[in-house]
Short mmCIF file of C-alpha atoms and ligand atoms in Angstrom, two decimals:
data_model
loop_
_atom_site.label_atom_id
_atom_site.label_comp_id
_atom_site.label_asym_id
_atom_site.label_seq_id
_atom_site.Cartn_x
_atom_site.Cartn_y
_atom_site.Cartn_z
CA MET A 275 125.18 2.55 50.29
CA HIS A 276 126.04 1.73 53.90
CA ALA A 277 128.51 -1.18 54.00
CA LEU A 278 131.11 -2.95 56.11
CA VAL A 279 134.33 -1.75 54.47
CA LEU A 280 137.80 -3.14 55.05
CA GLU A 281 139.96 -0.01 54.58
CA LYS A 282 143.22 -1.94 55.00
CA ALA A 283 144.56 -4.67 57.30
CA ALA A 284 143.04 -4.44 60.81
CA GLN A 285 140.88 -1.42 59.90
CA LEU A 286 137.16 -2.06 59.44
CA CYS A 287 134.57 0.66 59.08
CA LEU A 288 130.78 0.73 58.77
CA ARG A 289 130.33 3.62 56.33
CA ASP A 290 128.78 4.83 53.09
CA ILE A 291 130.50 3.68 49.91
CA ASP A 292 129.62 4.26 46.27
CA ILE A 293 129.29 0.98 44.31
CA PRO A 294 127.94 1.55 40.80
CA GLU A 295 125.98 -1.54 39.74
CA PRO A 296 124.20 -1.45 36.39
CA MET A 297 121.57 -4.19 35.89
CA GLY A 298 122.04 -6.55 32.92
CA THR A 299 119.09 -8.29 31.32
CA ARG A 300 120.06 -11.59 32.97
CA ASP A 301 120.77 -10.04 36.39
CA VAL A 302 118.71 -9.72 39.55
CA ARG A 303 118.99 -7.15 42.32
CA ILE A 304 118.89 -8.71 45.78
CA GLY A 305 118.19 -7.15 49.16
CA ILE A 306 120.70 -8.84 51.45
CA CYS A 307 119.26 -10.49 54.60
CA THR A 308 121.99 -12.61 56.21
CA VAL A 309 125.74 -12.86 55.66
CA GLY A 310 128.02 -15.46 57.26
CA VAL A 311 131.50 -14.48 58.43
CA CYS A 312 134.04 -16.79 56.78
CA GLY A 313 137.59 -17.58 57.81
CA SER A 314 138.72 -15.76 54.68
CA ASP A 315 136.89 -12.56 55.71
CA VAL A 316 138.61 -12.72 59.10
CA HIS A 317 141.98 -13.38 57.43
CA TYR A 318 141.60 -10.33 55.16
CA TYR A 319 140.60 -8.28 58.21
CA GLN A 320 143.65 -9.36 60.19
CA HIS A 321 146.31 -9.50 57.46
CA GLY A 322 144.94 -7.52 54.49
CA ARG A 323 145.79 -10.39 52.15
CA ILE A 324 145.48 -14.11 51.45
CA GLY A 325 148.43 -15.38 49.42
CA PRO A 326 148.53 -13.42 46.16
CA PHE A 327 145.24 -11.59 46.85
CA VAL A 328 146.07 -8.26 48.47
CA VAL A 329 143.59 -5.60 49.64
CA LYS A 330 144.93 -2.48 47.89
CA ALA A 331 141.75 -0.38 48.03
CA PRO A 332 138.78 -0.27 50.44
CA MET A 333 136.74 -3.46 49.97
CA VAL A 334 133.37 -4.59 51.31
CA LEU A 335 133.65 -7.96 53.10
CA GLY A 336 131.30 -10.98 53.08
CA HIS A 337 130.47 -13.70 50.55
CA GLU A 338 128.12 -16.17 52.33
CA ALA A 339 124.77 -14.55 51.70
CA SER A 340 121.01 -14.91 51.41
CA GLY A 341 118.37 -12.33 50.57
CA VAL A 342 115.19 -11.34 48.72
CA ILE A 343 114.88 -10.47 45.03
CA ILE A 344 113.89 -6.81 44.64
CA GLU A 345 114.37 -6.37 40.86
CA VAL A 346 114.72 -8.74 37.89
CA GLY A 347 116.30 -8.15 34.49
CA SER A 348 114.07 -8.47 31.41
CA GLY A 349 115.69 -11.77 30.39
CA VAL A 350 115.21 -13.53 33.73
CA THR A 351 112.44 -16.13 33.72
CA HIS A 352 113.06 -18.41 36.72
CA LEU A 353 113.07 -15.77 39.48
CA LYS A 354 110.65 -13.01 40.49
CA VAL A 355 110.49 -10.10 42.90
CA GLY A 356 109.93 -11.39 46.43
CA ASP A 357 111.71 -14.71 45.95
CA ARG A 358 113.91 -15.76 48.89
CA VAL A 359 117.32 -16.76 47.56
CA CYS A 360 120.97 -17.52 48.24
CA MET A 361 123.80 -16.80 45.86
CA GLU A 362 126.98 -18.39 44.58
CA PRO A 363 129.64 -15.74 45.24
CA GLY A 364 131.87 -16.54 42.25
CA ILE A 365 131.01 -15.36 38.73
CA PRO A 366 133.17 -17.11 36.13
CA ASP A 367 133.93 -15.92 32.61
CA PRO A 368 131.47 -17.96 30.50
CA ASN A 369 134.00 -18.10 27.65
CA HIS A 370 136.94 -19.40 29.65
CA ARG A 371 138.05 -22.91 28.67
CA ALA A 372 137.60 -24.26 32.23
CA THR A 373 134.08 -22.81 32.40
CA LYS A 374 133.12 -24.36 29.07
CA LEU A 375 134.39 -27.73 30.35
CA GLY A 376 132.12 -27.41 33.41
CA MET A 377 134.92 -26.62 35.86
CA TYR A 378 133.86 -23.01 36.30
CA ASN A 379 135.32 -22.95 39.83
CA LEU A 380 138.77 -23.28 38.23
CA ASP A 381 138.44 -20.26 35.93
CA PRO A 382 141.35 -18.06 37.10
CA SER A 383 139.46 -14.93 36.05
CA VAL A 384 136.45 -15.72 38.28
CA ARG A 385 135.11 -12.64 40.10
CA PHE A 386 134.51 -13.82 43.67
CA TRP A 387 132.85 -11.63 46.32
CA ALA A 388 135.23 -10.17 48.92
CA THR A 389 138.32 -11.35 47.07
CA PRO A 390 140.26 -8.23 46.03
CA PRO A 391 139.40 -6.20 44.06
CA VAL A 392 135.77 -7.47 44.09
CA HIS A 393 133.43 -6.05 46.75
CA GLY A 394 131.60 -8.47 49.04
CA VAL A 395 128.00 -8.28 50.22
CA LEU A 396 127.95 -6.89 53.75
CA ARG A 397 125.76 -4.10 52.33
CA PRO A 398 122.01 -3.60 51.72
CA THR A 399 121.80 -4.69 48.06
CA VAL A 400 123.77 -6.41 45.29
CA VAL A 401 123.29 -7.03 41.56
CA HIS A 402 124.08 -10.64 40.62
CA PRO A 403 123.57 -12.99 37.64
CA ALA A 404 120.27 -14.85 37.94
CA ASP A 405 122.12 -18.03 36.90
CA PHE A 406 124.08 -17.93 40.16
CA THR A 407 121.04 -17.11 42.32
CA PHE A 408 118.99 -19.96 43.83
CA ARG A 409 115.54 -19.98 45.39
CA LEU A 410 115.37 -21.21 49.01
CA PRO A 411 112.88 -23.96 49.86
CA ASP A 412 110.05 -22.52 52.02
CA ASN A 413 111.31 -24.34 55.13
CA VAL A 414 114.88 -23.02 54.78
CA SER A 415 115.53 -19.77 56.68
CA PHE A 416 117.74 -16.89 55.54
CA ALA A 417 120.29 -17.93 58.18
CA GLU A 418 120.36 -21.47 56.77
CA GLY A 419 120.48 -20.07 53.23
CA ALA A 420 123.63 -18.14 54.11
CA ILE A 421 125.34 -21.42 55.10
CA VAL A 422 124.85 -23.00 51.68
CA GLU A 423 128.16 -21.42 50.57
CA PRO A 424 130.41 -23.28 53.04
CA LEU A 425 128.14 -26.36 52.79
CA ALA A 426 128.83 -26.34 49.04
CA VAL A 427 132.49 -27.10 49.80
CA GLY A 428 131.47 -30.23 51.72
CA MET A 429 129.05 -31.20 48.95
CA HIS A 430 131.80 -30.85 46.35
CA ALA A 431 134.12 -32.98 48.49
CA ALA A 432 131.45 -35.71 48.82
CA ASN A 433 130.99 -35.61 45.04
CA LYS A 434 134.73 -35.95 44.46
CA ALA A 435 134.86 -38.90 46.87
CA GLN A 436 132.01 -40.61 45.00
CA VAL A 437 130.42 -41.71 48.26
CA LYS A 438 128.75 -45.14 48.07
CA PRO A 439 125.87 -46.18 50.36
CA GLY A 440 127.31 -47.52 53.60
CA ASP A 441 130.79 -46.03 53.27
CA ILE A 442 132.66 -45.28 56.47
CA ALA A 443 134.53 -41.98 56.26
CA VAL A 444 137.06 -40.10 58.35
CA VAL A 445 136.91 -36.31 58.59
CA ILE A 446 140.10 -34.77 59.97
CA GLY A 447 139.28 -31.40 61.53
CA ALA A 448 135.98 -30.29 63.09
CA GLY A 449 136.03 -26.64 62.03
CA PRO A 450 133.14 -25.27 59.96
CA ILE A 451 134.38 -27.06 56.82
CA GLY A 452 134.86 -30.36 58.68
CA MET A 453 131.29 -29.99 59.97
CA VAL A 454 129.71 -29.28 56.58
CA THR A 455 131.73 -32.13 55.06
CA THR A 456 130.36 -34.45 57.76
CA LEU A 457 126.79 -33.33 56.93
CA ALA A 458 127.31 -33.74 53.18
CA ALA A 459 129.00 -37.16 53.50
CA LEU A 460 126.19 -38.47 55.72
CA ALA A 461 123.54 -37.17 53.32
CA ALA A 462 125.44 -38.78 50.45
CA GLY A 463 125.14 -42.18 52.09
CA CYS A 464 127.98 -42.69 54.56
CA SER A 465 126.91 -44.99 57.39
CA ARG A 466 129.37 -43.53 59.90
CA ILE A 467 131.84 -40.67 60.09
CA ILE A 468 134.86 -40.70 62.38
CA VAL A 469 135.77 -37.08 63.13
CA SER A 470 139.02 -36.04 64.77
CA ASP A 471 139.97 -32.71 66.30
CA VAL A 472 141.87 -31.49 69.35
CA GLN A 473 139.12 -29.26 70.78
CA PRO A 474 136.48 -31.05 72.88
CA PRO A 475 133.71 -28.43 72.31
CA LYS A 476 134.02 -28.91 68.53
CA LEU A 477 133.86 -32.69 68.94
CA ALA A 478 130.82 -32.38 71.20
CA LYS A 479 129.08 -30.32 68.50
CA VAL A 480 129.94 -32.60 65.57
CA ALA A 481 128.78 -35.64 67.57
CA THR A 482 125.24 -34.22 67.43
CA LEU A 483 125.13 -34.21 63.60
CA GLY A 484 124.41 -37.93 63.07
CA PRO A 485 126.17 -41.31 63.34
CA VAL A 486 129.52 -39.78 64.25
CA THR A 487 132.39 -41.26 66.27
CA VAL A 488 134.58 -38.50 67.70
CA VAL A 489 138.30 -38.78 68.36
CA ASN A 490 140.21 -36.29 70.49
CA ALA A 491 143.51 -36.38 68.61
CA ALA A 492 145.32 -34.85 71.60
CA GLU A 493 144.57 -37.93 73.66
CA GLN A 494 143.56 -40.74 71.32
CA ASP A 495 145.22 -42.48 68.36
CA LEU A 496 142.99 -41.85 65.33
CA SER A 497 144.35 -44.80 63.34
CA ALA A 498 143.58 -47.16 66.25
CA VAL A 499 139.98 -45.93 66.34
CA VAL A 500 139.64 -46.29 62.55
CA GLU A 501 141.00 -49.82 62.78
CA GLU A 502 138.54 -50.71 65.51
CA VAL A 503 135.48 -49.20 63.79
CA THR A 504 136.35 -50.75 60.39
CA GLU A 505 137.53 -54.10 61.83
CA GLY A 506 141.05 -53.53 60.56
CA TRP A 507 140.11 -52.70 56.96
CA GLY A 508 140.50 -48.91 57.02
CA ALA A 509 138.16 -46.07 56.08
CA ASP A 510 136.56 -46.04 52.64
CA ILE A 511 137.13 -42.29 52.45
CA VAL A 512 139.37 -39.83 54.29
CA PHE A 513 138.41 -36.15 54.09
CA GLU A 514 141.33 -33.95 55.16
CA ALA A 515 139.73 -30.74 56.47
CA SER A 516 142.37 -29.50 58.91
CA GLY A 517 145.11 -28.16 56.65
CA ASN A 518 147.56 -29.73 59.10
CA SER A 519 151.12 -30.02 57.81
CA LYS A 520 151.30 -33.74 58.72
CA ALA A 521 148.09 -34.62 56.86
CA GLY A 522 149.91 -35.96 53.79
CA LEU A 523 151.53 -38.62 55.93
CA GLU A 524 148.58 -39.57 58.12
CA VAL A 525 145.78 -39.93 55.57
CA PHE A 526 147.24 -43.02 53.88
CA GLN A 527 147.50 -44.87 57.19
CA LEU A 528 143.76 -44.39 57.65
CA VAL A 529 142.36 -45.23 54.22
CA CYS A 530 141.41 -48.76 53.13
CA PRO A 531 142.88 -50.54 50.08
CA GLY A 532 141.36 -48.89 47.01
CA GLY A 533 139.96 -46.07 49.16
CA ARG A 534 139.64 -42.37 48.43
CA VAL A 535 141.36 -39.38 50.00
CA VAL A 536 140.05 -35.85 49.49
CA PHE A 537 142.21 -32.86 50.45
CA ILE A 538 139.99 -29.94 51.44
CA GLY A 539 142.04 -28.04 54.04
CA MET A 540 144.61 -25.58 52.72
CA PRO A 541 148.00 -26.01 54.41
CA GLY A 542 150.04 -22.84 54.74
CA GLU A 543 152.97 -24.39 52.88
CA PRO A 544 153.82 -27.51 50.83
CA LEU A 545 153.59 -30.65 52.97
CA PRO A 546 155.32 -34.04 53.02
CA TYR A 547 153.34 -36.70 51.17
CA ASP A 548 153.60 -40.49 51.66
CA VAL A 549 153.71 -41.68 48.03
CA VAL A 550 154.45 -45.31 48.90
CA GLY A 551 151.72 -45.31 51.57
CA ALA A 552 149.31 -44.20 48.83
CA GLN A 553 150.72 -46.66 46.27
CA VAL A 554 150.44 -49.82 48.35
CA LYS A 555 146.74 -49.06 48.79
CA GLU A 556 146.20 -47.69 45.28
CA ALA A 557 144.47 -44.79 47.01
CA ARG A 558 142.59 -42.41 44.75
CA VAL A 559 143.46 -38.86 45.76
CA GLU A 560 141.24 -35.87 45.00
CA HIS A 561 141.46 -32.16 45.71
CA VAL A 562 138.74 -29.55 45.91
CA PHE A 563 138.83 -25.83 45.21
CA ARG A 564 135.58 -24.15 46.24
CA TYR A 565 132.75 -25.99 44.35
CA ALA A 566 130.73 -26.20 41.17
CA HIS A 567 127.16 -27.31 40.34
CA VAL A 568 126.18 -28.15 43.94
CA TYR A 569 123.91 -25.33 45.17
CA PRO A 570 120.64 -26.87 43.86
CA ARG A 571 121.50 -30.24 45.44
CA ALA A 572 122.52 -28.65 48.76
CA LEU A 573 119.23 -26.73 48.89
CA ALA A 574 117.24 -29.84 47.95
CA LEU A 575 118.85 -31.78 50.81
CA MET A 576 118.15 -28.95 53.25
CA GLY A 577 114.55 -28.66 52.07
CA SER A 578 113.96 -32.39 52.45
CA GLY A 579 115.46 -32.46 55.95
CA LYS A 580 118.39 -34.70 54.96
CA ILE A 581 120.79 -31.92 55.93
CA ASN A 582 120.19 -29.76 59.01
CA VAL A 583 122.66 -26.88 59.32
CA LYS A 584 120.92 -25.18 62.26
CA PRO A 585 123.38 -26.54 64.89
CA LEU A 586 126.19 -24.75 63.03
CA ILE A 587 124.66 -21.27 63.39
CA THR A 588 125.99 -20.33 66.83
CA ASP A 589 126.41 -16.54 66.95
CA THR A 590 124.30 -13.85 65.28
CA PHE A 591 124.93 -10.09 65.30
CA PRO A 592 122.89 -7.19 63.85
CA PHE A 593 124.50 -5.29 60.95
CA ALA A 594 125.08 -2.25 63.21
CA ASP A 595 127.32 -4.48 65.38
CA SER A 596 129.41 -5.79 62.47
CA LEU A 597 132.68 -4.60 64.02
CA GLN A 598 131.89 -6.54 67.20
CA ALA A 599 130.99 -9.55 65.07
CA PHE A 600 134.40 -9.49 63.42
CA ASP A 601 136.24 -8.97 66.70
CA PHE A 602 134.30 -11.93 68.11
CA ALA A 603 135.20 -14.00 65.03
CA THR A 604 138.93 -13.25 65.43
CA LYS A 605 138.94 -14.76 68.91
CA MET A 606 136.13 -17.23 68.50
CA PRO A 607 135.59 -19.66 71.39
CA PRO A 608 135.87 -23.33 70.31
CA SER A 609 132.16 -23.83 71.06
CA SER A 610 131.26 -21.43 68.23
CA VAL A 611 131.02 -22.59 64.62
CA LYS A 612 129.50 -19.89 62.40
CA VAL A 613 129.09 -16.18 63.05
CA GLN A 614 126.40 -14.48 61.01
CA ILE A 615 125.39 -10.86 60.51
CA GLU A 616 121.72 -9.98 59.92
CA LEU A 617 121.02 -6.97 57.73
CA THR A 618 117.24 -7.03 58.00
ZN1 ZN B 207 133.21 -18.83 53.04
#
């Protein structure tokens, strides 16, 4: 099949590739419609690796996908041919201890699209377990369906924070993950989100998503703004979505006594961490790795209009222009959030 293949670092090719995919009884075959370009796809393109995951053989990129069911296995009852769907890109081992405990995102043997050696989905069709395939509400487009994957990270972070109605949260970093975390935290019940970043176009975009106070960290003092908005109490929740190396010091200045801190961003190396700052507030600290059990809730919120991801879809390319899409994504202007590729 014709696919976007990463041959090795910095070498992408739109070419035919043979991917044998037998159908199991609990599988569906999906015709791919839209695929989002993720930071990880761009990283593999530029460097050929992310940490321990190294591209050693040609690999199809892409893991944020939506499509239409074109074939169903004999044991599949909840999906039928023609259904519009999006897919969770990670397939865990059902017998792994973490999976059995419900933490299937932490199964180290998970097979995750476009993580070597597993092919991604920038290709016409894929076979996938029906259990990890979710029907889109009628009012959710394929482009929106392809954003459920990054949105799931924000949903998981909001779950970990145990958002209460009326909470005031800080989101550090207004990249795609900071944006989806803002959407998820607002839908979960936050009354206001204070978002900091250093790029004005990103702040202008995130300000349109709801009751959001933006802070340009290059010019303003975030802790002073938090103090003002919360009348000196501090934020109920701090979501760290920048991966900045100073985050482990800053977050505890921002959170209120008894508040929650969720680390989402992935710093490039171990960072300093203010233990006493966390202790004197008895801060509860959480971490997220991808997500689990959130796709149905994300889709329900999108279907009901509580979450609108349309402002995040900024740049769309046809499949034939996939190389241009990736080159655009490597030098993305700060006004862009999500690049998507349309296959049909
Ligand atoms: Zn992604």
